[in-house]
PDB file of C-alpha atoms in Angstrom:
ATOM      1  CA  GLY A   1     -32.962 -49.815  17.868  1.00 50.00           C
ATOM      2  CA  GLN A   2     -29.479 -48.753  18.416  1.00 58.00           C
ATOM      3  CA  GLN A   3     -28.549 -46.069  21.097  1.00 68.00           C
ATOM      4  CA  LEU A   4     -25.764 -43.526  22.455  1.00 85.00           C
ATOM      5  CA  ASN A   5     -24.959 -43.539  26.372  1.00 90.00           C
ATOM      6  CA  GLN A   6     -23.267 -40.338  26.740  1.00 94.00           C
ATOM      7  CA  SER A   7     -21.742 -39.354  30.417  1.00 95.00           C
ATOM      8  CA  PRO A   8     -22.233 -36.924  32.591  1.00 96.00           C
ATOM      9  CA  GLN A   9     -24.672 -35.346  31.295  1.00 94.00           C
ATOM     10  CA  SER A  10     -23.486 -32.343  32.581  1.00 94.00           C
ATOM     11  CA  MET A  11     -20.294 -30.541  34.611  1.00 94.00           C
ATOM     12  CA  PHE A  12     -19.090 -27.477  36.332  1.00 93.00           C
ATOM     13  CA  ILE A  13     -15.349 -27.201  36.268  1.00 90.00           C
ATOM     14  CA  GLN A  14     -12.508 -24.542  36.980  1.00 93.00           C
ATOM     15  CA  GLU A  15     -11.245 -23.563  34.299  1.00 94.00           C
ATOM     16  CA  GLY A  16      -7.894 -24.944  33.584  1.00 94.00           C
ATOM     17  CA  GLU A  17      -9.062 -28.117  34.883  1.00 95.00           C
ATOM     18  CA  ASP A  18      -8.663 -31.592  32.586  1.00 96.00           C
ATOM     19  CA  VAL A  19     -12.361 -32.913  31.137  1.00 95.00           C
ATOM     20  CA  SER A  20     -13.197 -36.483  30.477  1.00 97.00           C
ATOM     21  CA  MET A  21     -16.964 -37.875  28.985  1.00 97.00           C
ATOM     22  CA  ASN A  22     -18.002 -40.906  27.404  1.00 96.00           C
ATOM     23  CA  CYS A  23     -20.367 -42.577  24.785  1.00 96.00           C
ATOM     24  CA  THR A  24     -21.320 -46.340  25.355  1.00 94.00           C
ATOM     25  CA  SER A  25     -23.423 -48.002  23.305  1.00 90.00           C
ATOM     26  CA  SER A  26     -25.178 -51.774  23.596  1.00 86.00           C
ATOM     27  CA  SER A  27     -24.682 -51.666  19.458  1.00 85.00           C
ATOM     28  CA  ILE A  28     -21.132 -51.794  17.440  1.00 87.00           C
ATOM     29  CA  PHE A  29     -20.456 -48.578  15.911  1.00 88.00           C
ATOM     30  CA  ASN A  30     -17.766 -47.966  12.416  1.00 86.00           C
ATOM     31  CA  THR A  31     -17.233 -44.424  12.801  1.00 90.00           C
ATOM     32  CA  TRP A  32     -17.277 -42.283  16.205  1.00 93.00           C
ATOM     33  CA  LEU A  33     -17.603 -38.349  15.682  1.00 95.00           C
ATOM     34  CA  TRP A  34     -17.203 -35.816  18.771  1.00 97.00           C
ATOM     35  CA  TYR A  35     -19.134 -32.247  17.769  1.00 97.00           C
ATOM     36  CA  LYS A  36     -19.232 -29.496  20.436  1.00 97.00           C
ATOM     37  CA  GLN A  37     -22.574 -27.052  20.414  1.00 96.00           C
ATOM     38  CA  ASP A  38     -22.363 -23.459  20.866  1.00 93.00           C
ATOM     39  CA  PRO A  39     -25.994 -21.874  21.614  1.00 86.00           C
ATOM     40  CA  GLY A  40     -27.762 -21.075  18.397  1.00 84.00           C
ATOM     41  CA  GLU A  41     -25.394 -22.489  16.669  1.00 90.00           C
ATOM     42  CA  GLY A  42     -24.946 -26.168  14.792  1.00 94.00           C
ATOM     43  CA  PRO A  43     -21.906 -28.736  16.263  1.00 96.00           C
ATOM     44  CA  VAL A  44     -19.041 -28.500  15.225  1.00 96.00           C
ATOM     45  CA  LEU A  45     -16.943 -31.582  14.152  1.00 96.00           C
ATOM     46  CA  LEU A  46     -13.991 -31.894  16.203  1.00 97.00           C
ATOM     47  CA  ILE A  47     -12.468 -35.223  16.018  1.00 97.00           C
ATOM     48  CA  ALA A  48     -13.201 -38.223  13.513  1.00 95.00           C
ATOM     49  CA  LEU A  49     -12.876 -41.959  14.806  1.00 95.00           C
ATOM     50  CA  TYR A  50     -12.431 -44.326  11.929  1.00 92.00           C
ATOM     51  CA  LYS A  51     -10.684 -47.531  13.295  1.00 92.00           C
ATOM     52  CA  ALA A  52     -11.247 -49.187  16.651  1.00 93.00           C
ATOM     53  CA  GLY A  53      -8.380 -48.386  18.817  1.00 94.00           C
ATOM     54  CA  GLU A  54      -7.855 -45.216  17.017  1.00 94.00           C
ATOM     55  CA  LEU A  55      -6.466 -42.478  19.094  1.00 96.00           C
ATOM     56  CA  THR A  56      -6.982 -38.684  17.722  1.00 96.00           C
ATOM     57  CA  SER A  57      -5.882 -35.578  19.051  1.00 96.00           C
ATOM     58  CA  ASN A  58      -6.770 -31.926  18.062  1.00 94.00           C
ATOM     59  CA  GLY A  59      -5.373 -29.718  20.021  1.00 96.00           C
ATOM     60  CA  ARG A  60      -6.473 -29.771  23.931  1.00 97.00           C
ATOM     61  CA  LEU A  61      -8.784 -32.217  22.690  1.00 97.00           C
ATOM     62  CA  THR A  62      -8.249 -36.559  23.064  1.00 98.00           C
ATOM     63  CA  ALA A  63     -10.510 -39.029  21.628  1.00 97.00           C
ATOM     64  CA  GLN A  64     -10.359 -42.612  21.185  1.00 97.00           C
ATOM     65  CA  PHE A  65     -12.074 -45.070  18.915  1.00 95.00           C
ATOM     66  CA  GLY A  66     -12.932 -48.282  21.782  1.00 95.00           C
ATOM     67  CA  ILE A  67     -11.464 -51.560  21.504  1.00 95.00           C
ATOM     68  CA  THR A  68     -14.847 -53.479  21.398  1.00 93.00           C
ATOM     69  CA  ARG A  69     -16.211 -50.396  19.142  1.00 92.00           C
ATOM     70  CA  LYS A  70     -19.495 -50.265  21.618  1.00 92.00           C
ATOM     71  CA  ASP A  71     -17.366 -46.982  22.949  1.00 95.00           C
ATOM     72  CA  SER A  72     -15.609 -43.890  22.752  1.00 97.00           C
ATOM     73  CA  PHE A  73     -14.471 -40.907  24.827  1.00 97.00           C
ATOM     74  CA  LEU A  74     -13.516 -37.183  24.552  1.00 98.00           C
ATOM     75  CA  ASN A  75     -10.764 -35.525  26.920  1.00 98.00           C
ATOM     76  CA  ILE A  76     -10.311 -31.819  26.700  1.00 97.00           C
ATOM     77  CA  SER A  77      -6.857 -31.038  28.365  1.00 96.00           C
ATOM     78  CA  ALA A  78      -6.626 -27.351  30.567  1.00 95.00           C
ATOM     79  CA  SER A  79      -9.932 -26.062  30.152  1.00 94.00           C
ATOM     80  CA  ILE A  80     -10.608 -22.622  29.033  1.00 93.00           C
ATOM     81  CA  PRO A  81     -13.646 -20.393  28.789  1.00 91.00           C
ATOM     82  CA  SER A  82     -14.533 -20.934  25.268  1.00 92.00           C
ATOM     83  CA  ASP A  83     -15.048 -24.727  25.904  1.00 94.00           C
ATOM     84  CA  VAL A  84     -18.209 -24.037  27.076  1.00 94.00           C
ATOM     85  CA  GLY A  85     -21.056 -25.415  25.210  1.00 94.00           C
ATOM     86  CA  ILE A  86     -22.862 -28.726  24.705  1.00 95.00           C
ATOM     87  CA  TYR A  87     -21.057 -32.414  23.458  1.00 97.00           C
ATOM     88  CA  PHE A  88     -22.292 -34.503  21.563  1.00 96.00           C
ATOM     89  CA  CYS A  89     -20.728 -38.202  20.297  1.00 96.00           C
ATOM     90  CA  ALA A  90     -22.129 -39.713  17.139  1.00 93.00           C
ATOM     91  CA  GLY A  91     -22.023 -43.568  15.720  1.00 90.00           C
ATOM     92  CA  GLN A  92     -22.156 -44.574  12.347  1.00 84.00           C
ATOM     93  CA  GLY A  93     -24.157 -47.726  12.223  1.00 73.00           C
ATOM     94  CA  VAL A  94     -23.219 -50.618  10.965  1.00 65.00           C
ATOM     95  CA  PRO A  95     -25.287 -51.028   7.651  1.00 59.00           C
ATOM     96  CA  SER A  96     -28.291 -51.971   7.475  1.00 56.00           C
ATOM     97  CA  THR A  97     -29.515 -54.350   4.734  1.00 50.00           C
ATOM     98  CA  SER A  98     -29.994 -52.041   2.050  1.00 50.00           C
ATOM     99  CA  GLY A  99     -26.312 -50.677   2.401  1.00 50.00           C
ATOM    100  CA  THR A 100     -27.272 -47.674   4.425  1.00 54.00           C
ATOM    101  CA  TYR A 101     -25.967 -45.551   6.965  1.00 62.00           C
ATOM    102  CA  LYS A 102     -26.887 -43.835   9.847  1.00 72.00           C
ATOM    103  CA  TYR A 103     -25.811 -41.943  12.641  1.00 83.00           C
ATOM    104  CA  ILE A 104     -27.016 -41.618  15.604  1.00 86.00           C
ATOM    105  CA  PHE A 105     -25.804 -39.316  18.326  1.00 90.00           C
ATOM    106  CA  GLY A 106     -25.621 -39.302  21.776  1.00 91.00           C
ATOM    107  CA  THR A 107     -27.931 -36.892  24.111  1.00 90.00           C
ATOM    108  CA  GLY A 108     -24.792 -34.245  25.040  1.00 93.00           C
ATOM    109  CA  THR A 109     -22.900 -33.611  27.946  1.00 95.00           C
ATOM    110  CA  ARG A 110     -23.215 -30.105  29.259  1.00 95.00           C
ATOM    111  CA  LEU A 111     -20.267 -28.261  29.899  1.00 95.00           C
ATOM    112  CA  LYS A 112     -19.784 -25.127  32.163  1.00 91.00           C
ATOM    113  CA  VAL A 113     -15.747 -24.127  33.027  1.00 87.00           C
ATOM    114  CA  LEU A 114     -15.483 -21.257  36.233  1.00 83.00           C
ATOM    115  CA  ALA A 115     -12.815 -18.796  35.778  1.00 76.00           C
TER     116      ALA A 115
ATOM    117  CA  GLU B   1     -14.920 -22.975   1.284  1.00 65.00           C
ATOM    118  CA  ALA B   2     -18.729 -22.603   1.182  1.00 81.00           C
ATOM    119  CA  GLY B   3     -20.198 -24.217   4.417  1.00 94.00           C
ATOM    120  CA  VAL B   4     -23.806 -25.748   5.291  1.00 97.00           C
ATOM    121  CA  THR B   5     -26.533 -23.053   4.579  1.00 97.00           C
ATOM    122  CA  GLN B   6     -29.768 -23.399   5.881  1.00 98.00           C
ATOM    123  CA  SER B   7     -32.878 -20.997   5.224  1.00 98.00           C
ATOM    124  CA  PRO B   8     -34.623 -19.160   6.964  1.00 98.00           C
ATOM    125  CA  THR B   9     -33.214 -18.804  10.047  1.00 97.00           C
ATOM    126  CA  HIS B  10     -35.970 -18.505  12.299  1.00 97.00           C
ATOM    127  CA  LEU B  11     -39.669 -19.225  11.087  1.00 98.00           C
ATOM    128  CA  ILE B  12     -43.062 -18.326  13.274  1.00 98.00           C
ATOM    129  CA  LYS B  13     -46.206 -20.440  11.971  1.00 98.00           C
ATOM    130  CA  THR B  14     -49.633 -21.194  13.697  1.00 98.00           C
ATOM    131  CA  ARG B  15     -51.550 -23.739  14.711  1.00 98.00           C
ATOM    132  CA  GLY B  16     -51.717 -26.196  11.430  1.00 98.00           C
ATOM    133  CA  GLN B  17     -50.026 -24.537   9.105  1.00 98.00           C
ATOM    134  CA  GLN B  18     -47.002 -25.842   6.792  1.00 98.00           C
ATOM    135  CA  ALA B  19     -43.721 -25.073   7.329  1.00 98.00           C
ATOM    136  CA  THR B  20     -40.475 -25.362   4.348  1.00 98.00           C
ATOM    137  CA  LEU B  21     -37.122 -25.137   5.979  1.00 98.00           C
ATOM    138  CA  ARG B  22     -33.987 -25.193   3.006  1.00 98.00           C
ATOM    139  CA  CYS B  23     -30.604 -26.753   3.111  1.00 98.00           C
ATOM    140  CA  SER B  24     -27.554 -26.008   0.765  1.00 98.00           C
ATOM    141  CA  PRO B  25     -24.944 -29.020   1.565  1.00 97.00           C
ATOM    142  CA  ILE B  26     -20.987 -28.315   1.064  1.00 96.00           C
ATOM    143  CA  SER B  27     -20.168 -28.217  -2.513  1.00 95.00           C
ATOM    144  CA  GLY B  28     -19.185 -31.750  -3.435  1.00 93.00           C
ATOM    145  CA  HIS B  29     -21.343 -33.260  -0.866  1.00 94.00           C
ATOM    146  CA  THR B  30     -24.633 -35.420  -2.287  1.00 93.00           C
ATOM    147  CA  SER B  31     -25.701 -37.296   1.041  1.00 93.00           C
ATOM    148  CA  VAL B  32     -27.902 -34.840   3.005  1.00 95.00           C
ATOM    149  CA  TYR B  33     -29.372 -35.068   6.062  1.00 94.00           C
ATOM    150  CA  TRP B  34     -31.683 -33.715   8.336  1.00 96.00           C
ATOM    151  CA  TYR B  35     -32.149 -33.520  12.693  1.00 94.00           C
ATOM    152  CA  GLN B  36     -34.809 -31.954  15.206  1.00 95.00           C
ATOM    153  CA  GLN B  37     -32.995 -30.808  17.830  1.00 93.00           C
ATOM    154  CA  ALA B  38     -36.254 -29.792  21.049  1.00 90.00           C
ATOM    155  CA  LEU B  39     -34.929 -27.278  23.130  1.00 81.00           C
ATOM    156  CA  GLY B  40     -32.049 -28.925  25.250  1.00 71.00           C
ATOM    157  CA  LEU B  41     -32.453 -31.704  24.057  1.00 78.00           C
ATOM    158  CA  GLY B  42     -30.575 -34.175  21.650  1.00 86.00           C
ATOM    159  CA  LEU B  43     -30.541 -34.618  18.137  1.00 91.00           C
ATOM    160  CA  GLN B  44     -33.754 -36.483  17.055  1.00 90.00           C
ATOM    161  CA  PHE B  45     -33.167 -38.371  13.497  1.00 89.00           C
ATOM    162  CA  LEU B  46     -35.370 -36.976  10.929  1.00 93.00           C
ATOM    163  CA  LEU B  47     -34.758 -37.993   7.297  1.00 93.00           C
ATOM    164  CA  TRP B  48     -31.952 -38.743   4.653  1.00 92.00           C
ATOM    165  CA  TYR B  49     -30.910 -37.974   1.282  1.00 94.00           C
ATOM    166  CA  ASP B  50     -28.503 -39.679  -0.920  1.00 91.00           C
ATOM    167  CA  GLU B  51     -28.458 -38.576  -5.056  1.00 90.00           C
ATOM    168  CA  GLY B  52     -32.141 -37.204  -4.988  1.00 93.00           C
ATOM    169  CA  GLU B  53     -33.331 -40.336  -3.165  1.00 92.00           C
ATOM    170  CA  GLU B  54     -34.943 -40.714   0.525  1.00 92.00           C
ATOM    171  CA  ARG B  55     -32.284 -43.496   1.867  1.00 88.00           C
ATOM    172  CA  ASN B  56     -33.341 -43.628   5.551  1.00 87.00           C
ATOM    173  CA  ARG B  57     -36.142 -42.099   7.878  1.00 90.00           C
ATOM    174  CA  GLY B  58     -36.617 -41.370  11.331  1.00 89.00           C
ATOM    175  CA  ASN B  59     -39.306 -42.046  13.623  1.00 89.00           C
ATOM    176  CA  PHE B  60     -41.453 -39.553  12.821  1.00 94.00           C
ATOM    177  CA  PRO B  61     -44.788 -39.010  11.193  1.00 96.00           C
ATOM    178  CA  PRO B  62     -45.873 -38.934   7.636  1.00 97.00           C
ATOM    179  CA  ARG B  63     -46.321 -35.130   8.009  1.00 97.00           C
ATOM    180  CA  PHE B  64     -42.839 -34.547   8.056  1.00 98.00           C
ATOM    181  CA  SER B  65     -41.344 -34.732   4.774  1.00 97.00           C
ATOM    182  CA  GLY B  66     -38.701 -33.810   2.486  1.00 97.00           C
ATOM    183  CA  ARG B  67     -37.199 -34.194  -1.175  1.00 97.00           C
ATOM    184  CA  GLN B  68     -33.297 -33.505  -2.505  1.00 98.00           C
ATOM    185  CA  PHE B  69     -32.878 -31.560  -6.259  1.00 97.00           C
ATOM    186  CA  PRO B  70     -30.532 -31.816  -8.851  1.00 97.00           C
ATOM    187  CA  ASN B  71     -27.832 -29.971  -6.914  1.00 96.00           C
ATOM    188  CA  TYR B  72     -28.004 -31.525  -3.776  1.00 97.00           C
ATOM    189  CA  SER B  73     -29.760 -29.066  -1.940  1.00 98.00           C
ATOM    190  CA  SER B  74     -32.717 -30.570  -0.200  1.00 98.00           C
ATOM    191  CA  GLU B  75     -35.857 -29.018   1.837  1.00 98.00           C
ATOM    192  CA  LEU B  76     -37.807 -30.040   4.660  1.00 98.00           C
ATOM    193  CA  ASN B  77     -41.495 -29.579   4.723  1.00 98.00           C
ATOM    194  CA  VAL B  78     -43.537 -29.745   7.817  1.00 98.00           C
ATOM    195  CA  ASN B  79     -47.573 -30.455   7.441  1.00 98.00           C
ATOM    196  CA  ALA B  80     -49.953 -29.718  10.104  1.00 98.00           C
ATOM    197  CA  LEU B  81     -47.759 -28.076  12.102  1.00 98.00           C
ATOM    198  CA  GLU B  82     -47.912 -28.986  16.312  1.00 98.00           C
ATOM    199  CA  LEU B  83     -46.719 -27.088  19.032  1.00 97.00           C
ATOM    200  CA  GLU B  84     -44.164 -29.604  20.054  1.00 96.00           C
ATOM    201  CA  ASP B  85     -42.814 -29.441  16.490  1.00 97.00           C
ATOM    202  CA  SER B  86     -41.388 -26.299  17.726  1.00 97.00           C
ATOM    203  CA  ALA B  87     -37.614 -26.576  17.576  1.00 96.00           C
ATOM    204  CA  LEU B  88     -34.364 -26.073  16.115  1.00 96.00           C
ATOM    205  CA  TYR B  89     -34.027 -27.819  13.120  1.00 97.00           C
ATOM    206  CA  LEU B  90     -30.568 -29.412  11.474  1.00 97.00           C
ATOM    207  CA  CYS B  91     -29.284 -29.986   7.961  1.00 97.00           C
ATOM    208  CA  ALA B  92     -26.184 -31.761   7.386  1.00 96.00           C
ATOM    209  CA  SER B  93     -23.817 -32.657   4.255  1.00 95.00           C
ATOM    210  CA  SER B  94     -21.528 -35.558   4.025  1.00 92.00           C
ATOM    211  CA  PHE B  95     -19.765 -37.205   0.896  1.00 90.00           C
ATOM    212  CA  GLY B  96     -22.151 -39.855  -0.743  1.00 79.00           C
ATOM    213  CA  TRP B  97     -23.266 -43.091   1.064  1.00 68.00           C
ATOM    214  CA  GLY B  98     -20.926 -45.079  -0.752  1.00 63.00           C
ATOM    215  CA  SER B  99     -17.808 -43.293   1.159  1.00 69.00           C
ATOM    216  CA  PRO B 100     -18.875 -44.730   4.550  1.00 66.00           C
ATOM    217  CA  ASN B 101     -15.727 -42.519   6.042  1.00 76.00           C
ATOM    218  CA  SER B 102     -17.377 -38.872   5.784  1.00 84.00           C
ATOM    219  CA  PRO B 103     -18.576 -36.984   8.734  1.00 90.00           C
ATOM    220  CA  LEU B 104     -21.411 -34.956   9.194  1.00 92.00           C
ATOM    221  CA  HIS B 105     -21.369 -30.976   8.647  1.00 95.00           C
ATOM    222  CA  PHE B 106     -23.732 -28.951   9.834  1.00 97.00           C
ATOM    223  CA  GLY B 107     -25.861 -25.683   9.287  1.00 97.00           C
ATOM    224  CA  ASN B 108     -26.449 -23.582  12.100  1.00 96.00           C
ATOM    225  CA  GLY B 109     -30.365 -24.310  11.849  1.00 97.00           C
ATOM    226  CA  THR B 110     -34.134 -23.031  11.739  1.00 97.00           C
ATOM    227  CA  ARG B 111     -35.404 -22.178  14.489  1.00 96.00           C
ATOM    228  CA  LEU B 112     -39.014 -22.902  13.941  1.00 97.00           C
ATOM    229  CA  THR B 113     -41.486 -21.485  16.380  1.00 97.00           C
ATOM    230  CA  VAL B 114     -45.239 -22.510  16.351  1.00 98.00           C
ATOM    231  CA  THR B 115     -47.372 -21.099  18.478  1.00 97.00           C
TER     232      THR B 115
END
């Protein structure tokens, strides 16, 4: 089945530093999504990418949909303490023979920001 | 606009019992997805409903089942609970399967504890 490899698994960074994380797959995806999850809450959508090569920003966040459609990265600039949490990538796979779509999630990157 | 709502927030059951979890999607969304998130781990796809029908199912035993009602709300039922079913169960909604560029929006989950 389709799988997403997300790295790094965890990061400890100093406040003010830039952060980079990525997801890769052996399969092609039609859509890449990036989410952040705070403790005890559901994931919140940060950025959605729909076209290969697309580069999208949301404040201090920037994400890109890889040209090969098999990878995506998320960058956070000038990190602040509230950036702490778990970041998930998700890919919407190529439709199955029934025409249905399914989202696959990466294993998450745990970010801790040291003040 | 109200987001995805899930109830109950917490649920404690004993092994062998049945659990029922409920989800109301964002208004206008017809697709509902269920994910299981064990403590400290990633999101595992459980079920996807759209327009009242089950569209896709993850690699879970048949004792995990659900349904979608005419108002697009959904119920997840877990029969014969086992200790390893303890997890955060997340519901997400999106526009229907004919709308591929529709990201998932999550609720805050139901924390199920099986003792």
